[in-house]
Coordinates of C-alpha atoms in Angstrom, one line a residue:
Chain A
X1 CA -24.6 -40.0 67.9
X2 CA -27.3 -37.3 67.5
X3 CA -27.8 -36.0 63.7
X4 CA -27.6 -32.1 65.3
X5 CA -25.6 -32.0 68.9
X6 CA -25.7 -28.1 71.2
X7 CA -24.9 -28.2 74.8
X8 CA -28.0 -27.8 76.9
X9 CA -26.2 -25.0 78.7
X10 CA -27.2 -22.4 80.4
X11 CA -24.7 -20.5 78.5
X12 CA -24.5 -16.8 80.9
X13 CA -23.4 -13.5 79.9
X14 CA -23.2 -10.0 80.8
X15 CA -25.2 -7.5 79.4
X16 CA -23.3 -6.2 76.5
X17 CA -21.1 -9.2 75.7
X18 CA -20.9 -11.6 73.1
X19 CA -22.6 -14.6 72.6
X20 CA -21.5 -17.9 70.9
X21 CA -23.8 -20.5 70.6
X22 CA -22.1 -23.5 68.9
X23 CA -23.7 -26.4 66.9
X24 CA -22.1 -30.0 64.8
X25 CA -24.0 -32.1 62.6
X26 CA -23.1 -35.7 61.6
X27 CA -24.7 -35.7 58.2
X28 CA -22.1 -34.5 55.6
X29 CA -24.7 -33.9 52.6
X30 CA -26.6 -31.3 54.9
X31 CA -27.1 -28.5 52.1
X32 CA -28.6 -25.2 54.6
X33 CA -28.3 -24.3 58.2
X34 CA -31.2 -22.0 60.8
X35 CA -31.1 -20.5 63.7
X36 CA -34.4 -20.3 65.7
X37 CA -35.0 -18.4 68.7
X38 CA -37.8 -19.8 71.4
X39 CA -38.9 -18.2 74.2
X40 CA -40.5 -19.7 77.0
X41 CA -43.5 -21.1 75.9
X42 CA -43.7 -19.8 72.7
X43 CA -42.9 -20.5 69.2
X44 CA -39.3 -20.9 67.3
X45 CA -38.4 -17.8 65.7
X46 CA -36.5 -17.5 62.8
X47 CA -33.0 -15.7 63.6
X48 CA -30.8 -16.5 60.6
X49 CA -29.9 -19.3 58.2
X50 CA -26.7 -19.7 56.3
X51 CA -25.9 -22.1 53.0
X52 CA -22.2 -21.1 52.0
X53 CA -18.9 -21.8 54.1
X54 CA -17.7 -18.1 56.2
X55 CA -19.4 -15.8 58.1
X56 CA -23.3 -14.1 57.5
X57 CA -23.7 -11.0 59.7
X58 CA -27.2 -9.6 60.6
X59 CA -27.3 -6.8 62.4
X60 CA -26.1 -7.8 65.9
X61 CA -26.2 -11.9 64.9
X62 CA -23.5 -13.7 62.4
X63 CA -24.0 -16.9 61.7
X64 CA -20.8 -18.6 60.9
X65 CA -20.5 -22.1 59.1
X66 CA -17.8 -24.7 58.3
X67 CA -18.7 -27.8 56.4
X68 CA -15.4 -29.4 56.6
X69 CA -15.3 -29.4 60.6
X70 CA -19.3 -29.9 60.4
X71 CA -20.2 -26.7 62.4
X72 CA -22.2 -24.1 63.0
X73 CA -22.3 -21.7 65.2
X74 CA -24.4 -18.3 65.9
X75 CA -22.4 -15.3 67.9
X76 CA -24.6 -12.6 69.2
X77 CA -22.7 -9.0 69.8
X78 CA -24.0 -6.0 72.6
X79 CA -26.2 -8.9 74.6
X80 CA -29.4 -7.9 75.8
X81 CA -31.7 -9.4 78.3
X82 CA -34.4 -9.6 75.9
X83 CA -31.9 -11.8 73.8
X84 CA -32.1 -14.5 77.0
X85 CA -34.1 -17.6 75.2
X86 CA -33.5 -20.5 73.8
X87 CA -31.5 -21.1 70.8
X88 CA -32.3 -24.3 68.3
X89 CA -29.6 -25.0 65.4
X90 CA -31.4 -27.0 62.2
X91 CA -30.0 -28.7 59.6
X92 CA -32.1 -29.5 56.3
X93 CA -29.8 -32.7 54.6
X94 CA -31.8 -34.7 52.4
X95 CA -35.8 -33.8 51.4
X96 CA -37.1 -30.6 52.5
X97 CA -37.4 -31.6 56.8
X98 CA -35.7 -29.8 59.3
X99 CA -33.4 -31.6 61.9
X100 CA -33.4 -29.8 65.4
X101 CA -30.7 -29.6 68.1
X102 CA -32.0 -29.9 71.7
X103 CA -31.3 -26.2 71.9
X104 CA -28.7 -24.1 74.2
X105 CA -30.6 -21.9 76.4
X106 CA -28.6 -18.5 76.9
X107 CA -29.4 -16.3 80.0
X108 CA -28.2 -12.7 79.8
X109 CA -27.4 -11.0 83.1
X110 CA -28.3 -7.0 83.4
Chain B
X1 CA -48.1 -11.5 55.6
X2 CA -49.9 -12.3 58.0
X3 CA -47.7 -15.4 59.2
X4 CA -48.9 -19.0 59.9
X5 CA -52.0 -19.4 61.9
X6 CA -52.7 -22.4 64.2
X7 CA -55.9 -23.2 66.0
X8 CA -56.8 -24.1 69.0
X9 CA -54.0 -22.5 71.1
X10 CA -54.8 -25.1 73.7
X11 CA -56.7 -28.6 73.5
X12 CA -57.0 -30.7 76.5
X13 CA -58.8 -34.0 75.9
X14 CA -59.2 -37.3 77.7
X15 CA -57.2 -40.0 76.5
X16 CA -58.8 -42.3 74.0
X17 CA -60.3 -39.2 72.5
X18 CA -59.5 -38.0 69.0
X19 CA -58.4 -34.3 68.3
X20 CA -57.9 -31.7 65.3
X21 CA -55.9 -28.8 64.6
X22 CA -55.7 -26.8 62.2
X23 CA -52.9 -24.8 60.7
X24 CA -53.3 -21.6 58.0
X25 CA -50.3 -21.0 56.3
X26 CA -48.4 -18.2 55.1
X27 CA -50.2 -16.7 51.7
X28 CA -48.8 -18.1 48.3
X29 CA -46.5 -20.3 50.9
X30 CA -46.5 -23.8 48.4
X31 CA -44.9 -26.1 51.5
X32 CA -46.4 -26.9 54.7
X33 CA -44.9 -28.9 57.4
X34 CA -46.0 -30.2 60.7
X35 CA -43.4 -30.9 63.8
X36 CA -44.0 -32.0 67.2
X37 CA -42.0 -30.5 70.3
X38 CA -42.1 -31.9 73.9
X39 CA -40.0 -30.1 77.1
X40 CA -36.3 -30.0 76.8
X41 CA -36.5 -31.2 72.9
X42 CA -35.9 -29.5 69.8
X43 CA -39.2 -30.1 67.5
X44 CA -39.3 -33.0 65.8
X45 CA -40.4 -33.7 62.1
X46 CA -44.2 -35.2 61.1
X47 CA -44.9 -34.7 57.9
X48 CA -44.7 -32.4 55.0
X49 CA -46.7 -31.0 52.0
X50 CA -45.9 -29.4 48.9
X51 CA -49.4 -28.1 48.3
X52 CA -52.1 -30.5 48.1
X53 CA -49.2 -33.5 48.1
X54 CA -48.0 -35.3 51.2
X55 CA -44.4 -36.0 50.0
X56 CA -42.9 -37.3 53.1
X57 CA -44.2 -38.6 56.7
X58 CA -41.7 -39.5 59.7
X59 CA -41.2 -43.3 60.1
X60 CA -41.6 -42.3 63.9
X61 CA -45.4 -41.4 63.0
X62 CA -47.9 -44.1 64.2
X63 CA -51.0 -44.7 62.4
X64 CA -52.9 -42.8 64.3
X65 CA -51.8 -39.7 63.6
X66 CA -52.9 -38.3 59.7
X67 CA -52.5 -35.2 58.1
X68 CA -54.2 -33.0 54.7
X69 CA -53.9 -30.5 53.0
X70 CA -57.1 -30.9 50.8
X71 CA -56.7 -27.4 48.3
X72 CA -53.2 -26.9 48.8
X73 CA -53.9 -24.1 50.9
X74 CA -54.4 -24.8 54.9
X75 CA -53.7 -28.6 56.8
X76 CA -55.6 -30.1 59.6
X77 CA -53.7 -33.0 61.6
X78 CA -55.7 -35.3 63.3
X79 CA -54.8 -37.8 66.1
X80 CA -57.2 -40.8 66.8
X81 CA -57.3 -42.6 70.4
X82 CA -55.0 -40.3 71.9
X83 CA -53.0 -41.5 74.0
X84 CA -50.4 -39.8 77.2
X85 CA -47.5 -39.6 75.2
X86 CA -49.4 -37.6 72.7
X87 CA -49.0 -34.8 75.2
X88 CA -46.7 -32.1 73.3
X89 CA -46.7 -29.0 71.3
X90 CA -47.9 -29.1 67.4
X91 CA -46.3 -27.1 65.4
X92 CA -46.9 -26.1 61.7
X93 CA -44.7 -24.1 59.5
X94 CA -45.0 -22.6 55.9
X95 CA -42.1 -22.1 53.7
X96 CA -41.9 -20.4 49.9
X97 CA -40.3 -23.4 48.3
X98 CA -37.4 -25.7 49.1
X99 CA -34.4 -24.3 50.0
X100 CA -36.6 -21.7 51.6
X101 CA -36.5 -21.1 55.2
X102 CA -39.5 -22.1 57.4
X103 CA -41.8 -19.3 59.7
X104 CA -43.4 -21.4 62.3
X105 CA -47.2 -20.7 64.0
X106 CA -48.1 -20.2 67.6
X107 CA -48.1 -23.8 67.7
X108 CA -51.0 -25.8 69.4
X109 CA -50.5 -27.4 72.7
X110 CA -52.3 -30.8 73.1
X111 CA -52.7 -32.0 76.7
X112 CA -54.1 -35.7 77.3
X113 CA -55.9 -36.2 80.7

């Protein structure tokens, strides 16, 4: 079993829908949760990060997390093309290292 | 904030060579961290440093990889005898403290011929 799981996708979406990108984690001690955004060929960009159980809204991104269930998940509101990218979920668990998902790659369609 | 600064951009090098990079971070940034990404992966952890200190270095690391941070302020990670698998995207990040989240660089993308 893989410490962070996504599905791959492509995950498509209208313009102006929302997005949910979803993400579970096996260890049950992980303490904080990212988002990072990576465009083709570029660098991950940090999008949000969450610690407590519910919902963290940012603008046009809430992260929502649920320890019990051992899940995380990012929705993105009003879709844009410019949000079509990559999306990584990390876990931090024990020490200060980051534990990446493979990423679910989101395509919007105009 | 001028966010973390990697250099080279690019390295190509022959196998068997060794390589360099070096990695600016954040200012008044304490932690410094190195990860490795390769097509269709999520990066992967290397090593870490809370200032001058290496406090932690993947099992998956092979001796021929090493990293410093000599003043606590920027890190250079160098791999000896490269080899084809070494082929990937380096990248270093730069976080406040623990807990803190982590700003990544450009990254540096290391092709072995």
């Amino acid at each position: 079993q893989k410490e962070v799981e996504q599905n791959s996708g492509p995950l498509s979406v209208p313009e102006g829908a929302i997005a949910s990108l979803n993400c579970t984690y096996s260890d049950r001690g992980s303490q904080s949760f990212f988002w990072y955004r990576q465009y083709s060929g570029k660098s991950p960009e940090l999008i949000m990060f969450i610690y407590s159980n519910g919902d963290k809204e940012d603008g046009r991104f809430t992260a929502q997390l649920n320890k019990a269930s051992q899940y995380v998940s990012l929705l993105i509101r009003d879709s844009q093309p410019s949000d079509s990218a990559t999306y990584l979920c990390a876990v931090k668990s024990s020490g200060d290292k980051l534990t990446f998902g493979t990423g679910t790659r989101l395509a919007v369609r105009p | 904030d001028t966010g973390v600064s990697q250099n080279p951009r690019h390295k190509i090098t022959k196998r068997g060579q060794n390589v360099t990079f070096r990695c600016d971070p954040i200012s008044e940034h304490n932690r410094l961290y190195w990860y490795r990404q390769t097509l269709g992966q999520g990066p992967e952890f290397l090593t870490y440093f809370q200032n001058e200190a290496q406090l932690e270095k993947s099992r998956l690391l092979s001796d021929r990889f090493s990293a410093e941070r000599p003043k606590g302020s920027f890190s250079t990670l160098e791999i000896q005898r490269t080899e084809q698998g070494d082929s990937a995207m380096y990248l270093c990040a730069s976080s406040l403290e623990n807990y803190q989240p982590q700003h990544f660089g450009d990254g540096t993308r290391l092709s072995i011929l």
